[in-house]
XYZ file of N, CA, C and O in Angstrom:
260
model
N 5.797 -7.501 3.112
C 6.206 -6.917 1.378
C 6.879 -5.713 2.060
O 6.680 -5.247 3.390
N 8.239 -5.444 1.625
C 9.061 -4.007 2.148
C 8.881 -3.306 1.031
O 9.124 -3.456 -0.391
N 9.411 -2.326 1.342
C 9.509 -1.320 0.258
C 10.561 -0.327 0.284
O 11.083 -0.153 1.364
N 11.080 0.495 -0.647
C 12.081 1.621 -0.617
C 11.581 2.912 -1.000
O 10.623 2.482 -2.154
N 11.983 3.956 -0.724
C 11.261 5.118 -1.941
C 11.735 4.703 -2.945
O 12.569 4.069 -3.452
N 10.334 4.908 -3.201
C 10.238 5.415 -5.128
C 9.335 3.916 -5.495
O 9.024 3.956 -6.697
N 9.358 3.251 -4.506
C 8.776 1.954 -5.171
C 7.044 1.941 -5.418
O 6.196 1.381 -6.124
N 6.262 2.686 -4.672
C 5.119 3.343 -5.360
C 4.618 4.364 -5.860
O 5.335 4.859 -6.048
N 3.925 3.780 -7.197
C 3.369 4.559 -8.060
C 1.752 4.580 -8.419
O 1.667 3.905 -7.463
N 1.584 5.552 -8.702
C -0.020 5.626 -8.980
C -0.380 4.439 -9.017
O -1.818 3.653 -8.876
N -0.014 3.889 -10.191
C -0.836 2.630 -10.826
C -0.755 1.751 -9.848
O -2.021 1.327 -9.723
N 0.345 1.003 -8.923
C 0.133 0.771 -7.998
C -0.595 0.771 -6.716
O -1.393 -0.010 -6.592
N -1.055 1.830 -6.130
C -1.330 2.010 -5.614
C -2.907 2.021 -5.928
O -4.265 1.922 -5.098
N -3.529 2.820 -7.260
C -4.757 2.275 -7.940
C -5.059 0.909 -7.336
O -6.426 0.843 -7.059
N -4.375 -0.010 -7.738
C -4.334 -1.280 -7.970
C -5.010 -2.439 -6.288
O -5.613 -2.890 -5.972
N -3.894 -1.291 -5.037
C -4.229 -1.559 -3.893
C -5.650 -1.282 -3.590
O -6.086 -1.532 -2.304
N -6.058 0.070 -3.700
C -7.245 0.776 -3.155
C -8.364 -0.250 -4.233
O -9.318 -0.321 -2.849
N -8.248 -0.819 -5.291
C -9.073 -1.676 -5.755
C -9.155 -3.083 -4.937
O -10.380 -3.465 -4.846
N -8.138 -3.569 -4.739
C -8.158 -4.297 -3.535
C -8.847 -3.864 -2.033
O -8.512 -5.084 -0.979
N -8.544 -2.986 -1.946
C -8.994 -2.702 -0.876
C -7.952 -3.067 0.540
O -8.085 -3.070 2.079
N -6.875 -2.295 -0.410
C -5.558 -2.605 0.871
C -4.782 -1.073 1.210
O -4.566 -0.763 0.048
N -4.935 -1.407 2.505
C -4.170 0.372 3.075
C -2.828 0.054 3.046
O -2.268 -0.518 3.366
N -2.114 0.987 2.123
C -0.612 1.056 2.570
C 0.191 1.801 3.573
O -0.439 2.735 4.072
N 0.472 1.166 4.563
C 1.487 1.345 5.757
C 3.041 1.155 5.264
O 3.606 0.283 5.458
N 3.568 2.426 5.791
C 4.844 2.579 5.502
C 5.487 3.595 6.604
O 4.936 4.454 7.482
N 6.854 4.123 6.782
C 7.571 4.715 7.996
C 7.300 5.920 7.274
O 7.481 6.485 5.871
N 7.413 6.944 8.271
C 7.137 8.301 8.017
C 8.422 8.489 6.953
O 8.053 10.181 5.909
N 9.499 8.553 6.988
C 10.799 9.005 6.650
C 10.325 8.797 4.963
O 11.180 8.968 3.979
N 9.821 7.225 5.097
C 9.152 6.592 3.034
C 8.335 7.518 2.688
O 8.559 7.917 1.508
N 7.351 7.490 3.627
C 5.962 8.359 3.251
C 6.545 9.960 2.987
O 5.637 10.452 1.609
N 7.399 9.973 3.137
C 7.387 11.767 3.338
C 8.555 12.238 1.420
O 8.216 13.286 1.261
N 9.043 10.934 1.100
C 9.825 10.841 0.197
C 8.848 10.797 -1.491
O 8.729 11.068 -2.300
N 7.181 10.792 -0.919
C 6.361 11.157 -2.130
C 5.620 11.877 -2.512
O 5.509 12.854 -1.359
N 4.914 12.248 -3.664
C 4.347 13.549 -3.747
C 2.652 13.552 -2.799
O 2.385 12.282 -2.280
N 2.781 14.463 -2.976
C 1.227 14.501 -1.777
C 0.001 13.578 -2.235
O -0.321 13.462 -1.302
N 0.093 12.905 -3.780
C -1.575 12.224 -3.398
C -1.043 11.148 -3.395
O -1.832 10.435 -2.289
N 0.274 10.428 -3.290
C 0.832 9.437 -2.712
C 0.531 9.336 -0.783
O -0.062 8.295 -0.203
N 1.256 10.335 -0.957
C 0.931 10.689 0.857
C -0.130 10.613 1.534
O -0.419 9.734 2.647
N -1.231 11.354 0.562
C -2.473 11.125 1.013
C -3.077 9.707 1.247
O -4.205 9.300 1.854
N -2.803 9.180 0.417
C -3.295 7.811 0.660
C -2.800 6.848 1.213
O -3.090 5.372 0.906
N -1.484 7.150 1.755
C -1.255 6.073 2.596
C -1.118 6.677 3.782
O -1.645 7.276 4.396
N -0.397 5.496 4.664
C -0.377 5.866 6.101
C 1.015 5.406 6.711
O 1.322 4.300 6.673
N 1.269 6.109 8.319
C 2.293 5.998 8.937
C 2.324 4.490 9.590
O 1.104 4.800 10.069
N 3.391 3.805 10.354
C 2.954 2.730 11.056
C 2.353 3.306 12.354
O 1.510 3.188 13.016
N 2.867 4.987 12.849
C 2.418 5.498 13.883
C 0.988 5.641 14.174
O -0.065 5.453 14.598
N 0.059 5.886 13.088
C -0.842 6.420 12.238
C -1.647 4.697 12.506
O -3.113 5.082 13.223
N -1.269 4.226 11.830
C -1.370 3.025 11.985
C -1.752 2.369 13.640
O -2.789 1.676 13.688
N -0.762 2.034 14.044
C -1.229 1.812 15.629
C -2.056 2.641 16.250
O -3.303 1.862 17.478
N -2.375 4.034 15.783
C -3.207 4.789 16.958
C -4.863 3.939 16.261
O -5.409 4.193 17.136
N -4.984 3.373 15.024
C -6.184 3.356 14.552
C -6.572 1.818 15.332
O -7.516 1.870 15.520
N -5.311 1.120 15.437
C -5.711 -0.004 15.958
C -6.478 -0.096 17.242
O -7.218 -0.784 17.921
N -5.145 1.023 18.332
C -5.679 1.369 19.277
C -6.714 1.617 19.513
O -7.701 1.450 20.665
N -7.223 3.026 19.197
C -8.836 3.504 18.824
C -9.726 2.102 19.029
O -10.623 1.961 19.228
N -9.279 0.762 17.849
C -10.412 -0.282 17.845
C -10.390 -0.737 18.836
O -11.745 -1.315 19.100
N -9.562 -1.404 19.742
C -9.281 -2.519 20.659
C -10.048 -1.382 21.999
O -10.442 -1.515 22.913
N -10.010 -0.127 22.074
C -11.072 0.980 22.871
C -12.151 0.774 22.601
O -12.857 1.883 23.348
N -13.022 0.574 21.517
C -14.018 0.527 21.288
C -14.638 1.607 20.465
O -15.867 2.081 20.018
N -13.729 2.776 20.221
C -14.009 3.994 19.671
C -14.169 4.174 17.938
O -13.023 2.911 17.287
N -15.063 3.996 17.438
C -15.334 3.469 15.959
C -14.075 5.148 15.330
O -13.921 5.909 15.875
N -13.432 3.953 14.429
C -12.437 4.354 13.361
C -12.433 4.624 11.766
O -13.247 3.376 11.581
N -11.999 4.817 11.240
C -11.995 4.853 9.710
C -11.340 3.828 9.326
O -11.479 2.986 7.698
N -11.216 2.825 10.138
C -9.285 1.711 9.675
C -10.672 0.737 9.275
O -10.799 0.048 10.864
N -10.830 -0.286 8.329
C -11.390 -1.714 8.804
C -10.165 -2.577 8.343
O -9.165 -2.821 7.320
N -10.110 -3.166 9.522
C -9.385 -4.340 9.327
C -9.786 -5.425 8.782
O -10.922 -6.205 9.167
N -9.439 -6.611 7.698
C -9.873 -7.497 7.125
C -9.244 -9.175 7.920
O -8.141 -9.329 8.116
């Protein structure tokens, strides 16, 4: 899935949350959204940090399915 600024709405984000899907997007796109959506999404760099932490055996908040 690709997205452009404005594609994510509060109802869409709620649907993703119900499905336990975490939205990852470029920082520049994330910054174009309001605080609520920014708080519920993650940047690619943060996602990579989370995965690296999992690979290093450190407990992280991200669950990969």
